[in-house]
Amino acid sequence: MNKLNILFLIVRSRVNNVNKCSIKCRLTFDKKRKEFSTGIFINPNSWYSKKQCVKESDEHSKIINQKLSLISQKLHQAFLFLEVNLNHFTVSDIYRKY
């Protein structure tokens, strides 16, 4: 039985014109990856990579962290749905169900 890994990360090398980076989500399942953008932008100095969340010093940290938590919950829900209903599925199937 494989498990689903969800990782949030920022791409520090791609800063937009207001000095913010996008937060990406990386799904790993059955040794395959699917990466997508969450549509959330933050100051790279506000990102706490070990905890995969925005530091509390940022003014919008609570809202952004709640959005990331919601994305994670929806991905786990899609994974559980596919696990119960299908014998075989891929990381792309999880993303499409999300």
PDB file of N, CA, C and O in Angstrom, residues 27 34 78-79 82 86 88-98:
ATOM      1  N   LEU A  27       2.837  16.628  -5.222  1.00  0.00           N
ATOM      2  CA  LEU A  27       2.263  15.353  -4.801  1.00  0.00           C
ATOM      3  C   LEU A  27       3.210  14.241  -5.212  1.00  0.00           C
ATOM      4  O   LEU A  27       3.717  14.247  -6.331  1.00  0.00           O
ATOM      5  N   LYS A  34       3.668  14.930  -9.168  1.00  0.00           N
ATOM      6  CA  LYS A  34       2.836  15.898  -9.887  1.00  0.00           C
ATOM      7  C   LYS A  34       2.970  17.204  -9.132  1.00  0.00           C
ATOM      8  O   LYS A  34       2.728  17.272  -7.937  1.00  0.00           O
ATOM      9  N   ALA A  78      -9.461  13.353  -1.935  1.00  0.00           N
ATOM     10  CA  ALA A  78      -9.451  12.778  -3.280  1.00  0.00           C
ATOM     11  C   ALA A  78      -8.701  11.449  -3.284  1.00  0.00           C
ATOM     12  O   ALA A  78      -9.135  10.477  -3.913  1.00  0.00           O
ATOM     13  N   PHE A  79      -7.580  11.391  -2.567  1.00  0.00           N
ATOM     14  CA  PHE A  79      -6.799  10.161  -2.466  1.00  0.00           C
ATOM     15  C   PHE A  79      -7.617   9.038  -1.822  1.00  0.00           C
ATOM     16  O   PHE A  79      -7.661   7.916  -2.326  1.00  0.00           O
ATOM     17  N   LEU A  82     -10.345   7.729  -4.207  1.00  0.00           N
ATOM     18  CA  LEU A  82      -9.802   6.856  -5.249  1.00  0.00           C
ATOM     19  C   LEU A  82      -9.337   5.528  -4.667  1.00  0.00           C
ATOM     20  O   LEU A  82      -9.489   4.481  -5.299  1.00  0.00           O
ATOM     21  N   LEU A  86     -11.216   2.571  -6.544  1.00  0.00           N
ATOM     22  CA  LEU A  86     -10.443   2.030  -7.662  1.00  0.00           C
ATOM     23  C   LEU A  86      -9.330   1.117  -7.162  1.00  0.00           C
ATOM     24  O   LEU A  86      -8.767   1.336  -6.097  1.00  0.00           O
ATOM     25  N   HIS A  88      -6.499   0.573  -9.045  1.00  0.00           N
ATOM     26  CA  HIS A  88      -5.243   1.181  -9.467  1.00  0.00           C
ATOM     27  C   HIS A  88      -5.499   2.606  -9.937  1.00  0.00           C
ATOM     28  O   HIS A  88      -6.427   2.856 -10.706  1.00  0.00           O
ATOM     29  N   PHE A  89      -4.680   3.529  -9.477  1.00  0.00           N
ATOM     30  CA  PHE A  89      -4.771   4.917  -9.911  1.00  0.00           C
ATOM     31  C   PHE A  89      -3.396   5.558  -9.800  1.00  0.00           C
ATOM     32  O   PHE A  89      -2.503   5.011  -9.167  1.00  0.00           O
ATOM     33  N   THR A  90      -3.245   6.692 -10.454  1.00  0.00           N
ATOM     34  CA  THR A  90      -1.954   7.371 -10.504  1.00  0.00           C
ATOM     35  C   THR A  90      -2.033   8.721  -9.787  1.00  0.00           C
ATOM     36  O   THR A  90      -3.108   9.163  -9.393  1.00  0.00           O
ATOM     37  N   VAL A  91      -0.895   9.369  -9.674  1.00  0.00           N
ATOM     38  CA  VAL A  91      -0.843  10.686  -9.055  1.00  0.00           C
ATOM     39  C   VAL A  91      -1.637  11.700  -9.888  1.00  0.00           C
ATOM     40  O   VAL A  91      -2.248  12.613  -9.340  1.00  0.00           O
ATOM     41  N   SER A  92      -1.675  11.515 -11.185  1.00  0.00           N
ATOM     42  CA  SER A  92      -2.467  12.400 -12.051  1.00  0.00           C
ATOM     43  C   SER A  92      -3.961  12.237 -11.779  1.00  0.00           C
ATOM     44  O   SER A  92      -4.711  13.212 -11.844  1.00  0.00           O
ATOM     45  N   ASP A  93      -4.387  11.017 -11.475  1.00  0.00           N
ATOM     46  CA  ASP A  93      -5.789  10.781 -11.123  1.00  0.00           C
ATOM     47  C   ASP A  93      -6.158  11.505  -9.829  1.00  0.00           C
ATOM     48  O   ASP A  93      -7.255  12.055  -9.710  1.00  0.00           O
ATOM     49  N   ILE A  94      -5.244  11.520  -8.879  1.00  0.00           N
ATOM     50  CA  ILE A  94      -5.482  12.226  -7.613  1.00  0.00           C
ATOM     51  C   ILE A  94      -5.632  13.716  -7.875  1.00  0.00           C
ATOM     52  O   ILE A  94      -6.555  14.353  -7.372  1.00  0.00           O
ATOM     53  N   TYR A  95      -4.752  14.267  -8.710  1.00  0.00           N
ATOM     54  CA  TYR A  95      -4.809  15.692  -9.038  1.00  0.00           C
ATOM     55  C   TYR A  95      -6.112  16.016  -9.766  1.00  0.00           C
ATOM     56  O   TYR A  95      -6.752  17.032  -9.465  1.00  0.00           O
ATOM     57  N   ARG A  96      -6.510  15.183 -10.718  1.00  0.00           N
ATOM     58  CA  ARG A  96      -7.758  15.437 -11.459  1.00  0.00           C
ATOM     59  C   ARG A  96      -8.967  15.369 -10.532  1.00  0.00           C
ATOM     60  O   ARG A  96      -9.895  16.161 -10.663  1.00  0.00           O
ATOM     61  N   LYS A  97      -8.973  14.449  -9.582  1.00  0.00           N
ATOM     62  CA  LYS A  97     -10.081  14.332  -8.640  1.00  0.00           C
ATOM     63  C   LYS A  97     -10.105  15.523  -7.686  1.00  0.00           C
ATOM     64  O   LYS A  97     -11.166  15.976  -7.280  1.00  0.00           O
ATOM     65  N   TYR A  98      -8.956  16.052  -7.354  1.00  0.00           N
ATOM     66  CA  TYR A  98      -8.869  17.226  -6.488  1.00  0.00           C
ATOM     67  C   TYR A  98      -9.554  18.388  -7.146  1.00  0.00           C
ATOM     68  O   TYR A  98     -10.324  19.097  -6.588  1.00  0.00           O
TER      69      TYR A  98
END
